[in-house]
Every structure is written in structure tokens, then in C-alpha cells.
Amino acid sequence: MLRMKYIIANWKANKTFAEVQKWISTFLQHNFDNIKNSVHIVVCPPSPFIHYLYEETKSFDFISIGSQDVSQYEDGTYTGEVTAKSLSGLVSYAIIGHSERRSFFNETEELIKKKIDLAKKYSIEPILCVRNTSDTIYESVNFIVGEPPEAISDGSGKGKNLSLEKVLNMRNNLGITTQKYIYGGSVNETNITSYISNEHIDGILPGGASLDPDRFYSIVQQSV
Ligand code: PGA
């Protein structure tokens, strides 16, 4: 049986609304006939663009929208928070525990667990990012991203390449068997095939290389 590959764009804190409009119109001009049953695309933009992208992509069932985080709070008097409750119905996935959140925003395991639970409560599939074996893997999470901080690019998508062997070792060391194993860290249109063609890798989470619609389309095409 053909295994679905997941290609998850993490735009981080990039793009203006005008740039988002241009990105999606350019991306959707491409042909997707060959990917529909084998690749699922998840676009994780900054929160202000989630509703717009949801509307633009809702007729394409091979594209979902994801958030880059959810609040640790469910609802209430928490000015500025983007909650799983407010995202519910707009996003299907949420990246949780990205290494940039763990390091720049001091996110703890306790906080990350709360976020996972809230995402699930509101029918949002958590995509849990872990840096190494010291980060906790939760049984309830179906999507685990192995993403060593040293492999993450400076934003261009071109950074330190981890060998396929190291990526697979990380999967083993994390004890992943049934969960989907996604790899992230400087994956781009020139190195994607070395990872995605492996049967133990269920997907890729590109950051910098997902910011350009044509580079991202090339990544998607090479994942078929
Ligand atoms: P990168 O980012 O592809 O630019 O290295 C990946 C990530 O941090 O999610």
C-alpha cells in the first residue's frame, strides 16, 4: 500500500499579507494531479494568515492548514493568546514544541503537554517537534518531528545537512515505531529525495525552503 508522505511548511515569523496572497496564487497554479493520493501538504503560516489560507485552500483536500503553536490556555482573560479553541475548524494540525519555542520562549515539557492536550481536545492533530532523546515523546501524539537544532537553517533553507543515517538513528533512538516520523532541518529542493524516499520517513518539515512557492512545489513533487 502506498504510504502517505506529509510535507509541512513552517513559515515561522515571515511574510506580509501581500506576500501570502502572492505565494498561494503562485503555488496553486501548479499541477497537483499526481500527488493527490500520495502526498499531503500542510501549510503553517503565522496566525494572522490562517483564516485567509483556510478559505483559499478549502476546496483542495490534499492541502491542510496548520498553526505553528497553540496557547497553553483554553480561553478567557489571556490577551494576545491564540488558543486551540479559536483555531478549531480552521486548522487541522498544530506544530507544538518547536526548538525555537523551547529555546526562545523557554517552553517546558509541562507547558508542551498542556498544549498537546488542548490541541487534541479541539480536534487539532499535534505535530510534536523534538530536538533529541531528552525531549519527551508522548504516546498520544501521532506525528513526531525529529529536528536537531544544529540542523535548522538560518532561514534560507540551506544549512547543515544531516545524513540519512543520522536521521534514521534519531528515529531509532527516539523509539518511534508506529508514529509518523517527520524530519526537519535544512531540507530543501536539492536534498529532499535523500530523506523522503526512505520508507521510515513519513514526511518533511521545511522552513526556509517553504517560503518560496516554486521551491516548495519542487519539494512536494519530489515527494510523490
Ligand atoms: P529550516 O527550518 O528548514 O529552515 O531549517 C526547519 C524548522 O525549523 O522547522
Coordinates of N, CA and C in Angstrom, one line a residue, residues 65-162:
I65 N -4.3 23.4 6.5 CA -3.6 24.5 7.2 C -3.3 24.1 8.6
G66 N -2.1 24.5 9.1 CA -1.7 24.2 10.5 C -1.3 25.5 11.1
S67 N -1.3 25.5 12.5 CA -0.7 26.6 13.2 C 0.7 26.2 13.6
Q68 N 1.4 27.2 14.1 CA 2.8 27.0 14.5 C 2.9 26.8 16.0
D69 N 1.8 26.8 16.6 CA 1.7 26.8 18.1 C 0.3 26.8 18.5
V70 N 0.0 26.5 19.8 CA -1.3 26.8 20.3 C -1.0 27.3 21.8
S71 N -2.0 28.1 22.3 CA -1.8 28.6 23.6 C -1.9 27.5 24.7
Q72 N -1.2 27.7 25.8 CA -1.4 26.8 26.9 C -2.7 27.0 27.6
Y73 N -3.4 28.1 27.3 CA -4.7 28.4 27.9 C -5.8 28.0 27.0
E74 N -6.9 27.6 27.6 CA -8.1 27.2 26.7 C -8.8 28.4 26.2
D75 N -9.2 29.3 27.1 CA -9.9 30.5 26.7 C -9.9 31.5 27.9
G76 N -10.4 32.7 27.7 CA -10.5 33.6 28.8 C -9.7 34.8 28.8
T77 N -9.3 35.3 29.9 CA -8.6 36.6 30.0 C -7.1 36.5 29.8
Y78 N -6.7 36.2 28.6 CA -5.3 36.0 28.2 C -5.0 36.8 27.0
T79 N -4.9 38.1 27.1 CA -4.8 39.0 26.0 C -3.7 38.5 25.0
G80 N -4.0 38.4 23.8 CA -3.0 38.1 22.8 C -2.8 36.6 22.5
E81 N -3.3 35.8 23.2 CA -3.1 34.3 23.0 C -3.9 33.8 21.8
V82 N -3.3 32.9 21.1 CA -4.0 32.2 20.0 C -4.3 30.8 20.5
T83 N -5.6 30.5 20.8 CA -6.0 29.2 21.5 C -6.4 28.2 20.5
A84 N -6.3 26.9 21.0 CA -6.7 25.8 20.2 C -8.2 25.9 19.9
K85 N -8.9 26.5 20.9 CA -10.4 26.7 20.7 C -10.7 27.7 19.6
S86 N -9.9 28.7 19.5 CA -10.1 29.7 18.4 C -9.7 29.2 17.1
L87 N -8.7 28.3 17.1 CA -8.2 27.7 15.8 C -9.0 26.6 15.3
S88 N -9.9 26.0 16.2 CA -10.6 24.8 15.9 C -11.6 25.1 14.6
G89 N -11.5 24.2 13.7 CA -12.3 24.4 12.5 C -11.5 25.1 11.4
L90 N -10.5 25.8 11.7 CA -9.6 26.5 10.7 C -8.4 25.7 10.4
V91 N -7.8 25.1 11.4 CA -6.6 24.3 11.2 C -6.8 22.8 11.5
S92 N -6.1 22.0 10.9 CA -6.2 20.5 11.1 C -5.0 20.1 12.0
Y93 N -3.9 20.8 11.9 CA -2.7 20.4 12.6 C -2.1 21.6 13.4
A94 N -1.3 21.3 14.4 CA -0.6 22.4 15.1 C 0.8 21.9 15.4
I95 N 1.8 22.7 15.0 CA 3.2 22.4 15.4 C 3.3 22.7 16.9
I96 N 3.8 21.8 17.7 CA 4.0 22.1 19.1 C 5.4 21.7 19.5
G97 N 6.0 22.6 20.4 CA 7.3 22.2 20.9 C 8.5 22.4 20.0
H98 N 8.3 23.3 19.0 CA 9.4 23.6 18.1 C 10.6 24.1 18.9
S99 N 11.8 23.7 18.4 CA 13.0 24.1 19.2 C 13.2 25.6 19.4
E100 N 12.6 26.4 18.5 CA 12.7 27.8 18.7 C 11.8 28.3 19.8
R101 N 10.7 27.6 20.0 CA 9.8 27.9 21.1 C 10.4 27.4 22.4
R102 N 11.0 26.2 22.4 CA 11.7 25.7 23.6 C 12.8 26.6 24.0
S103 N 13.6 27.1 23.0 CA 14.7 27.9 23.5 C 14.4 29.4 23.6
F104 N 13.7 30.0 22.7 CA 13.5 31.5 22.8 C 12.4 31.8 23.8
F105 N 11.4 30.9 24.0 CA 10.3 31.2 24.8 C 10.2 30.3 26.1
N106 N 11.3 29.6 26.3 CA 11.5 28.8 27.5 C 10.4 27.8 27.7
E107 N 9.9 27.2 26.7 CA 8.8 26.2 26.8 C 9.3 25.0 27.5
T108 N 8.6 24.6 28.5 CA 8.9 23.4 29.3 C 8.1 22.2 28.8
E109 N 8.4 21.0 29.3 CA 7.6 19.8 29.0 C 6.2 19.9 29.5
E110 N 6.1 20.5 30.7 CA 4.8 20.7 31.3 C 3.9 21.5 30.4
L111 N 4.4 22.6 29.9 CA 3.7 23.5 29.0 C 3.3 22.8 27.7
I112 N 4.3 22.1 27.2 CA 4.1 21.4 25.9 C 3.0 20.4 26.0
K113 N 3.0 19.7 27.1 CA 1.9 18.7 27.4 C 0.5 19.3 27.4
K114 N 0.5 20.5 28.1 CA -0.8 21.2 28.1 C -1.3 21.6 26.7
K115 N -0.3 22.0 25.9 CA -0.7 22.4 24.5 C -1.2 21.2 23.7
I116 N -0.5 20.1 23.9 CA -0.9 18.9 23.1 C -2.3 18.5 23.5
D117 N -2.6 18.5 24.8 CA -3.9 18.1 25.3 C -5.0 19.1 24.8
L118 N -4.7 20.4 24.8 CA -5.7 21.3 24.3 C -5.9 21.2 22.8
A119 N -4.8 20.9 22.0 CA -5.0 20.7 20.6 C -5.9 19.5 20.3
K120 N -5.6 18.4 21.0 CA -6.4 17.2 20.8 C -7.9 17.5 21.2
K121 N -8.1 18.2 22.3 CA -9.4 18.5 22.8 C -10.3 19.2 21.7
Y122 N -9.5 20.0 20.9 CA -10.3 20.7 19.8 C -10.0 20.1 18.4
S123 N -9.7 18.8 18.4 CA -9.6 18.1 17.2 C -8.5 18.6 16.2
I124 N -7.5 19.1 16.8 CA -6.3 19.5 16.0 C -5.2 18.5 16.3
E125 N -4.6 18.0 15.2 CA -3.6 17.0 15.3 C -2.2 17.6 15.7
P126 N -1.7 17.3 16.9 CA -0.4 17.9 17.2 C 0.7 17.3 16.4
I127 N 1.6 18.1 16.0 CA 2.9 17.7 15.3 C 4.0 18.1 16.3
L128 N 4.4 17.1 17.0 CA 5.4 17.4 18.1 C 6.8 17.4 17.6
C129 N 7.5 18.6 17.8 CA 8.9 18.6 17.4 C 9.8 18.3 18.6
V130 N 10.7 17.4 18.4 CA 11.7 17.1 19.5 C 13.1 17.3 18.9
R131 N 14.0 17.7 19.8 CA 15.4 18.1 19.4 C 16.3 16.9 19.5
N132 N 16.0 16.0 20.5 CA 16.9 14.8 20.7 C 16.1 13.9 21.7
T133 N 16.8 12.9 22.3 CA 16.2 12.0 23.1 C 15.8 12.5 24.5
S134 N 16.4 13.7 24.8 CA 16.0 14.3 26.2 C 14.6 14.9 26.1
D135 N 14.0 15.2 24.9 CA 12.7 15.7 24.9 C 11.7 14.5 24.9
T136 N 10.6 14.8 25.6 CA 9.6 13.7 25.8 C 8.8 13.4 24.6
I137 N 8.6 12.1 24.3 CA 7.7 11.7 23.2 C 6.4 11.3 23.9
Y138 N 5.3 11.8 23.5 CA 4.0 11.5 24.1 C 3.3 10.4 23.3
E139 N 2.8 9.4 24.0 CA 2.2 8.3 23.3 C 1.0 8.7 22.4
S140 N 0.3 9.8 22.9 CA -0.9 10.2 22.3 C -0.7 11.0 21.0
V141 N 0.6 11.3 20.7 CA 0.9 12.1 19.6 C 1.2 11.2 18.4
N142 N 0.6 11.5 17.2 CA 0.8 10.7 16.1 C 1.9 11.1 15.2
F143 N 2.2 12.4 15.3 CA 3.3 13.0 14.4 C 4.4 13.5 15.2
I144 N 5.6 12.9 15.0 CA 6.8 13.3 15.7 C 7.8 13.9 14.7
V145 N 8.3 15.1 14.9 CA 9.3 15.7 14.1 C 10.6 15.6 14.8
G146 N 11.6 14.9 14.2 CA 12.9 14.9 14.7 C 13.7 16.1 14.1
E147 N 14.1 17.0 15.0 CA 14.7 18.2 14.4 C 15.8 18.7 15.3
P148 N 17.0 18.3 15.1 CA 18.1 18.7 15.9 C 18.4 20.2 15.7
P149 N 18.5 21.0 16.7 CA 18.6 22.5 16.5 C 19.8 22.8 15.6
E150 N 20.9 22.1 15.6 CA 22.0 22.4 14.8 C 21.8 22.2 13.3
A151 N 20.7 21.5 13.0 CA 20.4 21.2 11.5 C 19.5 22.3 11.0
I152 N 18.9 23.1 11.8 CA 17.9 24.1 11.4 C 18.7 25.3 10.7
S153 N 18.2 25.7 9.6 CA 18.9 26.7 8.8 C 18.7 28.1 9.3
D154 N 19.5 29.1 8.7 CA 19.4 30.5 9.2 C 18.2 31.1 8.6
G155 N 17.3 30.4 7.9 CA 16.1 30.9 7.3 C 16.1 30.8 5.8
S156 N 17.2 30.4 5.2 CA 17.3 30.2 3.8 C 16.9 28.8 3.3
G157 N 16.9 27.9 4.3 CA 16.6 26.5 3.9 C 17.9 25.8 3.6
K158 N 19.0 26.5 3.6 CA 20.3 25.9 3.3 C 21.2 26.0 4.6
G159 N 21.3 24.9 5.3 CA 22.1 24.8 6.5 C 22.8 23.5 6.6
K160 N 23.1 23.1 7.8 CA 23.8 21.9 8.0 C 23.0 20.7 7.6
N161 N 23.4 19.9 6.6 CA 22.6 18.7 6.2 C 23.0 17.5 7.2
L162 N 21.9 16.9 7.7 CA 22.2 15.7 8.5 C 22.1 14.5 7.5

